[in-house]
C-alpha cells in the first residue's frame, strides 16, 4: 500500500469491520488504546446490533473526517414483516401486525416507490435533538416524540432473498445504497407501512461507506494481533490520509511553496491549478500530502496543513505576506 500520504506517526485511516455488539464508540476506544493516541475518530455511527464498515481516522487523518460526512452508504438489510417495533428494529418492543403479511410480489412492486429522493421520518429512538434533548432519551422517559421528516435519497433498493417459511412473518433481505443521514430502520418500517402491514429491521450490515468497502475492512482480532507488540504494528494497516478523496484535484508545489503553506500562507502555484474545485489536495514534489486547500483568485488558501514549519520557517520568524 502506498505510504505517500502518511506522516511519520500513526496518521491514516483504519477501515474496521465492526461486529454486531459493540458500539462505534467502543471500537474507537479500542483503537485509541491500541494506537496509544487520543486523536481518533470515526466516519459514521453504526448501531450496536449492526455490523460492517466503520472507517476510523487516526492522528492527522481526523482532520479530513468532515470531507467524508456526505459519503454515500451501502447496506445489506434484513426486513422482518408481521410486527412493528418501538425502535423500528429488533431491539424494540414488538407489536403484531393487523392483517395478512405481504407477498414477495407485493414487496417487489413496492420497492421502486421507495427509491429516489424521499422524505423520511427518523425513528423515535434516534440521536436527533428536539429542543436540545436527544430523541431516544425522551422516548425512554415515556414522552411522545414527533420528529420532522427529512429529505434523503435512496439510490438503489434491491431484493436479494425472500423467506416465507413462516407465511405470517416473512423475511426479506435487501441491498440498499443511500445518502448520508438515511435511517435504514425507518426504511424497513416504511416498507411495512406502504404494504398495509408492519415491518422492522432484523439485521444490518454496512457493506460500504463512501470509498471504503467491507471486503477490505479489518476485523478487530486482526487489529489486536497487529498491535500485539506495540502501536507501530498498526502502521502497515493504515490507509493514506487522503484515501477516498479522489474527487479533490492534486496540486504539486515546489519546496519554497511548501514552506509557505507550512507557515499558513497563501501561495500561487508555479504549476498553476488543474481547474476549479472546492478543495485541492496539496502535495510536495515527493508526493507527500502537505495540505487540503481552497483557492481564491488563483492562489491556494491552506485549510488543513499536515506539515510543520522547519525551525528556520517558524511562524514567528516568517513573514505573513502571501506568496504570489
PDB file of C-alpha atoms in Angstrom:
ATOM      1  CA  UNK A   1       0.000   0.000   0.000  1.00  0.00           C
ATOM      2  CA  UNK A   2       1.335   3.423  -0.917  1.00  0.00           C
ATOM      3  CA  UNK A   3       2.540   5.399   2.053  1.00  0.00           C
ATOM      4  CA  UNK A   4       2.965   8.698   0.183  1.00  0.00           C
ATOM      5  CA  UNK A   5       0.243  10.442   2.178  1.00  0.00           C
ATOM      6  CA  UNK A   6       1.248   9.204   5.606  1.00  0.00           C
ATOM      7  CA  UNK A   7       3.225  11.226   8.054  1.00  0.00           C
ATOM      8  CA  UNK A   8       5.851   9.890  10.451  1.00  0.00           C
ATOM      9  CA  UNK A   9       3.346   8.899  13.143  1.00  0.00           C
ATOM     10  CA  UNK A  10       0.097   6.978  13.270  1.00  0.00           C
ATOM     11  CA  UNK A  11      -1.631   9.200  10.744  1.00  0.00           C
ATOM     12  CA  UNK A  12      -4.055   7.427   8.467  1.00  0.00           C
ATOM     13  CA  UNK A  13      -7.328   5.586   8.083  1.00  0.00           C
ATOM     14  CA  UNK A  14      -8.085   2.188   9.577  1.00  0.00           C
ATOM     15  CA  UNK A  15     -11.071   0.554   7.879  1.00  0.00           C
ATOM     16  CA  UNK A  16     -12.663  -1.637  10.537  1.00  0.00           C
ATOM     17  CA  UNK A  17     -15.185  -4.449  10.098  1.00  0.00           C
ATOM     18  CA  UNK A  18     -17.292  -3.754  13.186  1.00  0.00           C
ATOM     19  CA  UNK A  19     -19.018  -6.830  14.584  1.00  0.00           C
ATOM     20  CA  UNK A  20     -22.533  -6.773  15.995  1.00  0.00           C
ATOM     21  CA  UNK A  21     -22.474  -5.954  19.703  1.00  0.00           C
ATOM     22  CA  UNK A  22     -20.015  -3.157  20.456  1.00  0.00           C
ATOM     23  CA  UNK A  23     -20.893   0.469  19.833  1.00  0.00           C
ATOM     24  CA  UNK A  24     -18.971   2.609  17.371  1.00  0.00           C
ATOM     25  CA  UNK A  25     -17.559   4.416  20.411  1.00  0.00           C
ATOM     26  CA  UNK A  26     -16.323   1.085  21.781  1.00  0.00           C
ATOM     27  CA  UNK A  27     -14.412   0.466  18.543  1.00  0.00           C
ATOM     28  CA  UNK A  28     -12.864   3.936  18.640  1.00  0.00           C
ATOM     29  CA  UNK A  29     -11.872   3.419  22.282  1.00  0.00           C
ATOM     30  CA  UNK A  30     -10.169   0.120  21.398  1.00  0.00           C
ATOM     31  CA  UNK A  31      -8.236   1.663  18.509  1.00  0.00           C
ATOM     32  CA  UNK A  32      -7.291   4.627  20.681  1.00  0.00           C
ATOM     33  CA  UNK A  33      -5.842   2.256  23.298  1.00  0.00           C
ATOM     34  CA  UNK A  34      -4.009   0.054  20.791  1.00  0.00           C
ATOM     35  CA  UNK A  35      -2.622   3.066  18.926  1.00  0.00           C
ATOM     36  CA  UNK A  36      -1.679   4.873  22.144  1.00  0.00           C
ATOM     37  CA  UNK A  37      -3.131   8.117  20.819  1.00  0.00           C
ATOM     38  CA  UNK A  38      -6.060  10.342  21.731  1.00  0.00           C
ATOM     39  CA  UNK A  39      -6.556  11.573  18.181  1.00  0.00           C
ATOM     40  CA  UNK A  40      -9.044   9.009  16.890  1.00  0.00           C
ATOM     41  CA  UNK A  41     -12.472   9.474  15.320  1.00  0.00           C
ATOM     42  CA  UNK A  42     -14.878   7.556  13.113  1.00  0.00           C
ATOM     43  CA  UNK A  43     -16.751   8.223   9.900  1.00  0.00           C
ATOM     44  CA  UNK A  44     -20.379   7.427  10.677  1.00  0.00           C
ATOM     45  CA  UNK A  45     -22.067   5.721  13.630  1.00  0.00           C
ATOM     46  CA  UNK A  46     -23.320   2.144  13.417  1.00  0.00           C
ATOM     47  CA  UNK A  47     -25.944   0.925  15.905  1.00  0.00           C
ATOM     48  CA  UNK A  48     -24.642  -1.736  18.328  1.00  0.00           C
ATOM     49  CA  UNK A  49     -26.661  -4.544  16.691  1.00  0.00           C
ATOM     50  CA  UNK A  50     -25.325  -3.556  13.238  1.00  0.00           C
ATOM     51  CA  UNK A  51     -22.070  -4.747  11.717  1.00  0.00           C
ATOM     52  CA  UNK A  52     -19.896  -3.697   8.805  1.00  0.00           C
ATOM     53  CA  UNK A  53     -17.639  -0.937   7.575  1.00  0.00           C
ATOM     54  CA  UNK A  54     -16.542   1.647  10.128  1.00  0.00           C
ATOM     55  CA  UNK A  55     -13.748   3.945   8.907  1.00  0.00           C
ATOM     56  CA  UNK A  56     -11.587   5.029  11.848  1.00  0.00           C
ATOM     57  CA  UNK A  57      -9.342   8.078  11.454  1.00  0.00           C
ATOM     58  CA  UNK A  58      -6.091   8.445  13.391  1.00  0.00           C
ATOM     59  CA  UNK A  59      -3.804  11.390  14.003  1.00  0.00           C
ATOM     60  CA  UNK A  60      -3.784  13.958  11.205  1.00  0.00           C
ATOM     61  CA  UNK A  61      -6.470  11.948   9.408  1.00  0.00           C
ATOM     62  CA  UNK A  62      -9.043  13.104  11.974  1.00  0.00           C
ATOM     63  CA  UNK A  63      -8.897  16.462  10.223  1.00  0.00           C
ATOM     64  CA  UNK A  64     -10.348  15.070   6.992  1.00  0.00           C
ATOM     65  CA  UNK A  65     -13.395  13.368   8.549  1.00  0.00           C
ATOM     66  CA  UNK A  66     -15.546  16.322   7.516  1.00  0.00           C
ATOM     67  CA  UNK A  67     -14.870  15.567   3.843  1.00  0.00           C
ATOM     68  CA  UNK A  68     -16.390  12.098   4.332  1.00  0.00           C
ATOM     69  CA  UNK A  69     -19.566  13.158   6.166  1.00  0.00           C
ATOM     70  CA  UNK A  70     -21.562  13.219   2.940  1.00  0.00           C
ATOM     71  CA  UNK A  71     -20.289   9.878   1.646  1.00  0.00           C
ATOM     72  CA  UNK A  72     -22.866   7.524   0.146  1.00  0.00           C
ATOM     73  CA  UNK A  73     -23.539   4.412   2.249  1.00  0.00           C
ATOM     74  CA  UNK A  74     -24.353   0.828   1.234  1.00  0.00           C
ATOM     75  CA  UNK A  75     -26.120  -1.754   3.401  1.00  0.00           C
ATOM     76  CA  UNK A  76     -27.481  -5.267   3.379  1.00  0.00           C
ATOM     77  CA  UNK A  77     -30.651  -5.155   5.482  1.00  0.00           C
ATOM     78  CA  UNK A  78     -32.953  -7.868   6.797  1.00  0.00           C
ATOM     79  CA  UNK A  79     -36.568  -6.689   6.988  1.00  0.00           C
ATOM     80  CA  UNK A  80     -38.978  -8.731   9.114  1.00  0.00           C
ATOM     81  CA  UNK A  81     -42.704  -8.446   8.373  1.00  0.00           C
ATOM     82  CA  UNK A  82     -45.580  -9.244  10.697  1.00  0.00           C
ATOM     83  CA  UNK A  83     -44.813  -6.840  13.555  1.00  0.00           C
ATOM     84  CA  UNK A  84     -43.828  -3.256  14.304  1.00  0.00           C
ATOM     85  CA  UNK A  85     -41.140  -2.223  16.778  1.00  0.00           C
ATOM     86  CA  UNK A  86     -40.934   0.740  19.128  1.00  0.00           C
ATOM     87  CA  UNK A  87     -37.359   1.280  17.936  1.00  0.00           C
ATOM     88  CA  UNK A  88     -38.029   0.167  14.336  1.00  0.00           C
ATOM     89  CA  UNK A  89     -35.526  -2.672  14.858  1.00  0.00           C
ATOM     90  CA  UNK A  90     -35.201  -5.998  16.640  1.00  0.00           C
ATOM     91  CA  UNK A  91     -34.233  -4.368  19.933  1.00  0.00           C
ATOM     92  CA  UNK A  92     -37.600  -2.713  20.497  1.00  0.00           C
ATOM     93  CA  UNK A  93     -40.916  -3.948  21.867  1.00  0.00           C
ATOM     94  CA  UNK A  94     -42.792  -5.769  19.110  1.00  0.00           C
ATOM     95  CA  UNK A  95     -46.484  -5.397  18.318  1.00  0.00           C
ATOM     96  CA  UNK A  96     -48.041  -7.959  15.937  1.00  0.00           C
ATOM     97  CA  UNK A  97     -49.402  -6.553  12.701  1.00  0.00           C
ATOM     98  CA  UNK A  98     -53.094  -6.498  11.949  1.00  0.00           C
ATOM     99  CA  UNK A  99     -53.980  -8.227   8.711  1.00  0.00           C
ATOM    100  CA  UNK A 100     -52.133 -10.576   6.370  1.00  0.00           C
ATOM    101  CA  UNK A 101     -48.445 -10.325   5.618  1.00  0.00           C
ATOM    102  CA  UNK A 102     -47.407  -9.133   2.136  1.00  0.00           C
ATOM    103  CA  UNK A 103     -46.348 -11.461  -0.647  1.00  0.00           C
ATOM    104  CA  UNK A 104     -42.985 -11.376  -2.356  1.00  0.00           C
ATOM    105  CA  UNK A 105     -44.645  -9.939  -5.467  1.00  0.00           C
ATOM    106  CA  UNK A 106     -46.178  -7.102  -3.427  1.00  0.00           C
ATOM    107  CA  UNK A 107     -42.821  -6.278  -1.844  1.00  0.00           C
ATOM    108  CA  UNK A 108     -41.028  -6.261  -5.192  1.00  0.00           C
ATOM    109  CA  UNK A 109     -43.701  -3.937  -6.581  1.00  0.00           C
ATOM    110  CA  UNK A 110     -43.397  -1.552  -3.619  1.00  0.00           C
ATOM    111  CA  UNK A 111     -39.610  -1.139  -3.552  1.00  0.00           C
ATOM    112  CA  UNK A 112     -39.308   1.185  -6.592  1.00  0.00           C
ATOM    113  CA  UNK A 113     -41.669   3.644  -4.904  1.00  0.00           C
ATOM    114  CA  UNK A 114     -39.208   3.998  -2.026  1.00  0.00           C
ATOM    115  CA  UNK A 115     -36.233   4.901  -4.210  1.00  0.00           C
ATOM    116  CA  UNK A 116     -35.026   8.300  -5.324  1.00  0.00           C
ATOM    117  CA  UNK A 117     -35.377  11.490  -3.238  1.00  0.00           C
ATOM    118  CA  UNK A 118     -37.845  10.747  -0.434  1.00  0.00           C
ATOM    119  CA  UNK A 119     -38.992  12.262   2.844  1.00  0.00           C
ATOM    120  CA  UNK A 120     -38.175  10.102   5.838  1.00  0.00           C
ATOM    121  CA  UNK A 121     -39.268  10.366   9.458  1.00  0.00           C
ATOM    122  CA  UNK A 122     -36.358   9.381  11.744  1.00  0.00           C
ATOM    123  CA  UNK A 123     -37.067   6.727  14.386  1.00  0.00           C
ATOM    124  CA  UNK A 124     -38.266   7.990  17.756  1.00  0.00           C
ATOM    125  CA  UNK A 125     -35.294   6.185  19.284  1.00  0.00           C
ATOM    126  CA  UNK A 126     -32.608   8.166  17.475  1.00  0.00           C
ATOM    127  CA  UNK A 127     -29.923  10.723  18.277  1.00  0.00           C
ATOM    128  CA  UNK A 128     -31.880  13.561  16.643  1.00  0.00           C
ATOM    129  CA  UNK A 129     -32.174  16.507  19.009  1.00  0.00           C
ATOM    130  CA  UNK A 130     -35.526  18.042  19.976  1.00  0.00           C
ATOM    131  CA  UNK A 131     -35.212  21.334  21.863  1.00  0.00           C
ATOM    132  CA  UNK A 132     -31.701  20.337  22.891  1.00  0.00           C
ATOM    133  CA  UNK A 133     -32.611  16.821  24.021  1.00  0.00           C
ATOM    134  CA  UNK A 134     -31.871  13.527  22.274  1.00  0.00           C
ATOM    135  CA  UNK A 135     -34.993  11.877  20.908  1.00  0.00           C
ATOM    136  CA  UNK A 136     -34.024   8.483  22.347  1.00  0.00           C
ATOM    137  CA  UNK A 137     -33.749   9.963  25.850  1.00  0.00           C
ATOM    138  CA  UNK A 138     -37.239  11.431  25.531  1.00  0.00           C
ATOM    139  CA  UNK A 139     -38.636   8.149  24.208  1.00  0.00           C
ATOM    140  CA  UNK A 140     -37.046   6.160  27.028  1.00  0.00           C
ATOM    141  CA  UNK A 141     -38.624   8.571  29.509  1.00  0.00           C
ATOM    142  CA  UNK A 142     -42.033   7.717  28.084  1.00  0.00           C
ATOM    143  CA  UNK A 143     -42.511  11.028  26.280  1.00  0.00           C
ATOM    144  CA  UNK A 144     -44.175  11.223  22.880  1.00  0.00           C
ATOM    145  CA  UNK A 145     -41.570  12.027  20.247  1.00  0.00           C
ATOM    146  CA  UNK A 146     -42.677  13.624  16.979  1.00  0.00           C
ATOM    147  CA  UNK A 147     -39.747  14.132  14.637  1.00  0.00           C
ATOM    148  CA  UNK A 148     -39.883  16.182  11.473  1.00  0.00           C
ATOM    149  CA  UNK A 149     -39.385  14.401   8.180  1.00  0.00           C
ATOM    150  CA  UNK A 150     -36.111  14.968   6.390  1.00  0.00           C
ATOM    151  CA  UNK A 151     -35.019  14.637   2.784  1.00  0.00           C
ATOM    152  CA  UNK A 152     -32.837  11.631   1.964  1.00  0.00           C
ATOM    153  CA  UNK A 153     -32.055   9.740  -1.228  1.00  0.00           C
ATOM    154  CA  UNK A 154     -32.371   6.001  -1.745  1.00  0.00           C
ATOM    155  CA  UNK A 155     -30.201   5.364  -4.787  1.00  0.00           C
ATOM    156  CA  UNK A 156     -30.911   1.639  -5.095  1.00  0.00           C
ATOM    157  CA  UNK A 157     -33.150  -0.810  -3.239  1.00  0.00           C
ATOM    158  CA  UNK A 158     -32.883  -4.376  -4.496  1.00  0.00           C
ATOM    159  CA  UNK A 159     -34.423  -7.589  -3.202  1.00  0.00           C
ATOM    160  CA  UNK A 160     -31.747 -10.226  -2.500  1.00  0.00           C
ATOM    161  CA  UNK A 161     -33.717 -13.047  -0.907  1.00  0.00           C
ATOM    162  CA  UNK A 162     -37.200 -13.930   0.365  1.00  0.00           C
ATOM    163  CA  UNK A 163     -38.078 -16.341   3.162  1.00  0.00           C
ATOM    164  CA  UNK A 164     -41.737 -17.165   3.816  1.00  0.00           C
ATOM    165  CA  UNK A 165     -41.134 -20.299   5.842  1.00  0.00           C
ATOM    166  CA  UNK A 166     -43.477 -18.629   8.336  1.00  0.00           C
ATOM    167  CA  UNK A 167     -46.075 -17.095   5.986  1.00  0.00           C
ATOM    168  CA  UNK A 168     -47.328 -14.755   8.728  1.00  0.00           C
ATOM    169  CA  UNK A 169     -43.816 -13.399   9.309  1.00  0.00           C
ATOM    170  CA  UNK A 170     -41.927 -13.397   6.012  1.00  0.00           C
ATOM    171  CA  UNK A 171     -38.385 -12.048   5.909  1.00  0.00           C
ATOM    172  CA  UNK A 172     -36.783 -10.173   3.021  1.00  0.00           C
ATOM    173  CA  UNK A 173     -33.125  -9.263   2.568  1.00  0.00           C
ATOM    174  CA  UNK A 174     -32.449  -6.132   0.537  1.00  0.00           C
ATOM    175  CA  UNK A 175     -29.372  -4.272  -0.653  1.00  0.00           C
ATOM    176  CA  UNK A 176     -29.582  -0.505  -0.132  1.00  0.00           C
ATOM    177  CA  UNK A 177     -27.402   2.360  -1.307  1.00  0.00           C
ATOM    178  CA  UNK A 178     -28.405   5.699   0.134  1.00  0.00           C
ATOM    179  CA  UNK A 179     -27.344   9.189   1.053  1.00  0.00           C
ATOM    180  CA  UNK A 180     -25.698  10.015   4.352  1.00  0.00           C
ATOM    181  CA  UNK A 181     -28.221  10.531   7.121  1.00  0.00           C
ATOM    182  CA  UNK A 182     -30.604   7.812   5.954  1.00  0.00           C
ATOM    183  CA  UNK A 183     -32.091   5.602   8.665  1.00  0.00           C
ATOM    184  CA  UNK A 184     -32.377   2.053   7.337  1.00  0.00           C
ATOM    185  CA  UNK A 185     -34.544   1.243  10.382  1.00  0.00           C
ATOM    186  CA  UNK A 186     -37.025   3.835   9.178  1.00  0.00           C
ATOM    187  CA  UNK A 187     -36.843   2.431   5.660  1.00  0.00           C
ATOM    188  CA  UNK A 188     -37.798  -1.031   6.978  1.00  0.00           C
ATOM    189  CA  UNK A 189     -40.698   0.495   8.913  1.00  0.00           C
ATOM    190  CA  UNK A 190     -41.887   2.387   5.847  1.00  0.00           C
ATOM    191  CA  UNK A 191     -41.787  -0.714   3.635  1.00  0.00           C
ATOM    192  CA  UNK A 192     -44.204  -2.372   6.044  1.00  0.00           C
ATOM    193  CA  UNK A 193     -46.486   0.654   6.245  1.00  0.00           C
ATOM    194  CA  UNK A 194     -46.565   1.076   2.472  1.00  0.00           C
ATOM    195  CA  UNK A 195     -47.807  -2.504   2.154  1.00  0.00           C
ATOM    196  CA  UNK A 196     -50.543  -2.021   4.743  1.00  0.00           C
ATOM    197  CA  UNK A 197     -48.734  -4.255   7.206  1.00  0.00           C
ATOM    198  CA  UNK A 198     -45.850  -3.720   9.616  1.00  0.00           C
ATOM    199  CA  UNK A 199     -42.125  -4.414   9.497  1.00  0.00           C
ATOM    200  CA  UNK A 200     -38.925  -3.798  11.420  1.00  0.00           C
ATOM    201  CA  UNK A 201     -35.193  -4.115  10.824  1.00  0.00           C
ATOM    202  CA  UNK A 202     -33.939  -7.536  11.922  1.00  0.00           C
ATOM    203  CA  UNK A 203     -30.265  -7.232  10.952  1.00  0.00           C
ATOM    204  CA  UNK A 204     -27.998  -4.723   9.262  1.00  0.00           C
ATOM    205  CA  UNK A 205     -24.557  -4.841   7.697  1.00  0.00           C
ATOM    206  CA  UNK A 206     -22.905  -1.755   6.237  1.00  0.00           C
ATOM    207  CA  UNK A 207     -21.182  -3.020   3.113  1.00  0.00           C
ATOM    208  CA  UNK A 208     -19.742   0.306   2.019  1.00  0.00           C
ATOM    209  CA  UNK A 209     -19.040   3.772   3.361  1.00  0.00           C
ATOM    210  CA  UNK A 210     -18.018   6.067   0.546  1.00  0.00           C
ATOM    211  CA  UNK A 211     -14.831   4.573  -0.947  1.00  0.00           C
ATOM    212  CA  UNK A 212     -14.394   2.039   1.855  1.00  0.00           C
ATOM    213  CA  UNK A 213     -15.745  -1.466   1.208  1.00  0.00           C
ATOM    214  CA  UNK A 214     -16.423  -4.323   3.608  1.00  0.00           C
ATOM    215  CA  UNK A 215     -14.260  -6.704   1.581  1.00  0.00           C
ATOM    216  CA  UNK A 216     -11.155  -4.714   2.513  1.00  0.00           C
ATOM    217  CA  UNK A 217     -12.127  -3.981   6.130  1.00  0.00           C
ATOM    218  CA  UNK A 218     -10.135  -5.416   9.042  1.00  0.00           C
ATOM    219  CA  UNK A 219     -11.548  -7.483  11.880  1.00  0.00           C
ATOM    220  CA  UNK A 220     -10.960  -6.405  15.477  1.00  0.00           C
ATOM    221  CA  UNK A 221      -8.943  -9.593  16.017  1.00  0.00           C
ATOM    222  CA  UNK A 222      -6.634  -8.684  13.116  1.00  0.00           C
ATOM    223  CA  UNK A 223      -6.158  -5.200  14.525  1.00  0.00           C
ATOM    224  CA  UNK A 224      -5.408  -6.540  18.014  1.00  0.00           C
ATOM    225  CA  UNK A 225      -2.907  -9.009  16.566  1.00  0.00           C
ATOM    226  CA  UNK A 226      -1.125  -6.293  14.590  1.00  0.00           C
ATOM    227  CA  UNK A 227      -0.734  -4.164  17.714  1.00  0.00           C
ATOM    228  CA  UNK A 228       0.324  -7.054  19.968  1.00  0.00           C
ATOM    229  CA  UNK A 229       3.944  -5.861  20.079  1.00  0.00           C
ATOM    230  CA  UNK A 230       3.182  -2.155  20.075  1.00  0.00           C
ATOM    231  CA  UNK A 231       1.300   0.601  18.320  1.00  0.00           C
ATOM    232  CA  UNK A 232       3.784   0.666  15.440  1.00  0.00           C
ATOM    233  CA  UNK A 233       2.334  -2.645  14.269  1.00  0.00           C
ATOM    234  CA  UNK A 234      -0.724  -0.741  13.089  1.00  0.00           C
ATOM    235  CA  UNK A 235       1.221   1.377  10.612  1.00  0.00           C
ATOM    236  CA  UNK A 236       1.109  -1.199   7.753  1.00  0.00           C
ATOM    237  CA  UNK A 237      -2.689  -1.374   8.158  1.00  0.00           C
ATOM    238  CA  UNK A 238      -3.251   2.349   7.771  1.00  0.00           C
ATOM    239  CA  UNK A 239      -4.512   3.870   4.562  1.00  0.00           C
ATOM    240  CA  UNK A 240      -3.237   7.290   3.469  1.00  0.00           C
ATOM    241  CA  UNK A 241      -4.869  10.356   4.988  1.00  0.00           C
ATOM    242  CA  UNK A 242      -6.445  11.344   1.690  1.00  0.00           C
ATOM    243  CA  UNK A 243      -7.597   7.869   0.686  1.00  0.00           C
ATOM    244  CA  UNK A 244     -11.055   8.195  -0.820  1.00  0.00           C
ATOM    245  CA  UNK A 245     -10.703  11.905  -1.601  1.00  0.00           C
ATOM    246  CA  UNK A 246     -10.107  11.296  -5.294  1.00  0.00           C
ATOM    247  CA  UNK A 247     -12.611  13.996  -6.263  1.00  0.00           C
ATOM    248  CA  UNK A 248     -10.216  16.609  -4.835  1.00  0.00           C
ATOM    249  CA  UNK A 249      -7.685  17.536  -7.557  1.00  0.00           C
ATOM    250  CA  UNK A 250      -3.974  17.315  -6.738  1.00  0.00           C
ATOM    251  CA  UNK A 251      -1.682  20.349  -6.862  1.00  0.00           C
ATOM    252  CA  UNK A 252       2.076  19.785  -6.634  1.00  0.00           C
ATOM    253  CA  UNK A 253       4.159  22.556  -5.081  1.00  0.00           C
ATOM    254  CA  UNK A 254       7.844  23.415  -5.107  1.00  0.00           C
ATOM    255  CA  UNK A 255       9.895  23.261  -1.908  1.00  0.00           C
ATOM    256  CA  UNK A 256       9.563  27.028  -1.375  1.00  0.00           C
ATOM    257  CA  UNK A 257       5.806  26.886  -1.913  1.00  0.00           C
ATOM    258  CA  UNK A 258       5.508  24.005   0.544  1.00  0.00           C
ATOM    259  CA  UNK A 259       7.448  26.039   3.102  1.00  0.00           C
ATOM    260  CA  UNK A 260       4.983  28.896   2.659  1.00  0.00           C
ATOM    261  CA  UNK A 261       1.982  26.577   3.089  1.00  0.00           C
ATOM    262  CA  UNK A 262       3.590  25.172   6.248  1.00  0.00           C
ATOM    263  CA  UNK A 263       3.550  28.731   7.598  1.00  0.00           C
ATOM    264  CA  UNK A 264      -0.145  29.053   6.730  1.00  0.00           C
ATOM    265  CA  UNK A 265       0.459  31.447   3.817  1.00  0.00           C
ATOM    266  CA  UNK A 266      -1.469  31.683   0.577  1.00  0.00           C
ATOM    267  CA  UNK A 267       0.539  30.574  -2.456  1.00  0.00           C
ATOM    268  CA  UNK A 268       0.155  30.945  -6.190  1.00  0.00           C
ATOM    269  CA  UNK A 269       1.361  27.555  -7.522  1.00  0.00           C
ATOM    270  CA  UNK A 270       4.067  27.933 -10.157  1.00  0.00           C
ATOM    271  CA  UNK A 271       2.481  24.993 -11.982  1.00  0.00           C
ATOM    272  CA  UNK A 272      -0.971  26.561 -11.865  1.00  0.00           C
ATOM    273  CA  UNK A 273      -4.226  24.975 -10.745  1.00  0.00           C
ATOM    274  CA  UNK A 274      -5.721  21.941 -12.538  1.00  0.00           C
ATOM    275  CA  UNK A 275      -9.172  23.529 -12.714  1.00  0.00           C
ATOM    276  CA  UNK A 276     -11.909  24.937 -10.474  1.00  0.00           C
ATOM    277  CA  UNK A 277     -12.734  22.898  -7.371  1.00  0.00           C
ATOM    278  CA  UNK A 278     -13.973  23.476  -3.830  1.00  0.00           C
ATOM    279  CA  UNK A 279     -10.825  21.938  -2.362  1.00  0.00           C
ATOM    280  CA  UNK A 280      -7.475  20.621  -3.537  1.00  0.00           C
ATOM    281  CA  UNK A 281      -5.031  18.055  -2.221  1.00  0.00           C
ATOM    282  CA  UNK A 282      -1.653  19.763  -1.986  1.00  0.00           C
ATOM    283  CA  UNK A 283       1.457  17.595  -2.361  1.00  0.00           C
ATOM    284  CA  UNK A 284       5.177  18.221  -2.372  1.00  0.00           C
ATOM    285  CA  UNK A 285       7.442  17.113  -5.213  1.00  0.00           C
ATOM    286  CA  UNK A 286       7.977  13.734  -3.494  1.00  0.00           C
ATOM    287  CA  UNK A 287       4.233  13.073  -3.481  1.00  0.00           C
ATOM    288  CA  UNK A 288       3.623  13.519   0.255  1.00  0.00           C
ATOM    289  CA  UNK A 289       0.398  15.186   1.335  1.00  0.00           C
ATOM    290  CA  UNK A 290       1.064  18.710   2.577  1.00  0.00           C
ATOM    291  CA  UNK A 291      -2.386  20.232   2.987  1.00  0.00           C
ATOM    292  CA  UNK A 292      -6.010  20.456   1.921  1.00  0.00           C
ATOM    293  CA  UNK A 293      -6.598  23.896   0.436  1.00  0.00           C
ATOM    294  CA  UNK A 294      -9.208  26.024  -1.270  1.00  0.00           C
ATOM    295  CA  UNK A 295      -8.476  28.572  -3.990  1.00  0.00           C
ATOM    296  CA  UNK A 296      -9.033  32.310  -4.170  1.00  0.00           C
ATOM    297  CA  UNK A 297      -8.148  34.268  -7.303  1.00  0.00           C
ATOM    298  CA  UNK A 298      -5.637  31.639  -8.422  1.00  0.00           C
ATOM    299  CA  UNK A 299      -3.968  31.312  -5.047  1.00  0.00           C
ATOM    300  CA  UNK A 300      -4.204  28.367  -2.667  1.00  0.00           C
ATOM    301  CA  UNK A 301      -5.504  29.084   0.810  1.00  0.00           C
ATOM    302  CA  UNK A 302      -4.471  26.244   3.158  1.00  0.00           C
ATOM    303  CA  UNK A 303      -7.407  24.914   5.189  1.00  0.00           C
ATOM    304  CA  UNK A 304      -5.788  21.825   6.738  1.00  0.00           C
ATOM    305  CA  UNK A 305      -1.985  21.771   6.980  1.00  0.00           C
ATOM    306  CA  UNK A 306      -0.293  18.429   7.699  1.00  0.00           C
ATOM    307  CA  UNK A 307       3.345  19.571   7.833  1.00  0.00           C
ATOM    308  CA  UNK A 308       5.080  21.760  10.391  1.00  0.00           C
ATOM    309  CA  UNK A 309       7.355  24.685   9.574  1.00  0.00           C
ATOM    310  CA  UNK A 310      11.061  23.924   9.918  1.00  0.00           C
ATOM    311  CA  UNK A 311      12.895  25.821  12.678  1.00  0.00           C
ATOM    312  CA  UNK A 312      14.073  28.418  10.169  1.00  0.00           C
ATOM    313  CA  UNK A 313      10.496  28.748   8.886  1.00  0.00           C
ATOM    314  CA  UNK A 314       8.694  29.167  12.194  1.00  0.00           C
ATOM    315  CA  UNK A 315       5.542  31.301  12.225  1.00  0.00           C
ATOM    316  CA  UNK A 316       7.245  33.900  14.430  1.00  0.00           C
ATOM    317  CA  UNK A 317      10.191  34.351  12.100  1.00  0.00           C
ATOM    318  CA  UNK A 318       8.405  34.087   8.768  1.00  0.00           C
ATOM    319  CA  UNK A 319       6.646  36.971   7.005  1.00  0.00           C
ATOM    320  CA  UNK A 320       2.872  36.652   6.870  1.00  0.00           C
ATOM    321  CA  UNK A 321       2.504  38.040   3.361  1.00  0.00           C
ATOM    322  CA  UNK A 322       1.046  35.701   0.739  1.00  0.00           C
ATOM    323  CA  UNK A 323       3.390  34.156  -1.820  1.00  0.00           C
ATOM    324  CA  UNK A 324       2.166  35.380  -5.199  1.00  0.00           C
TER     325      UNK A 324
END
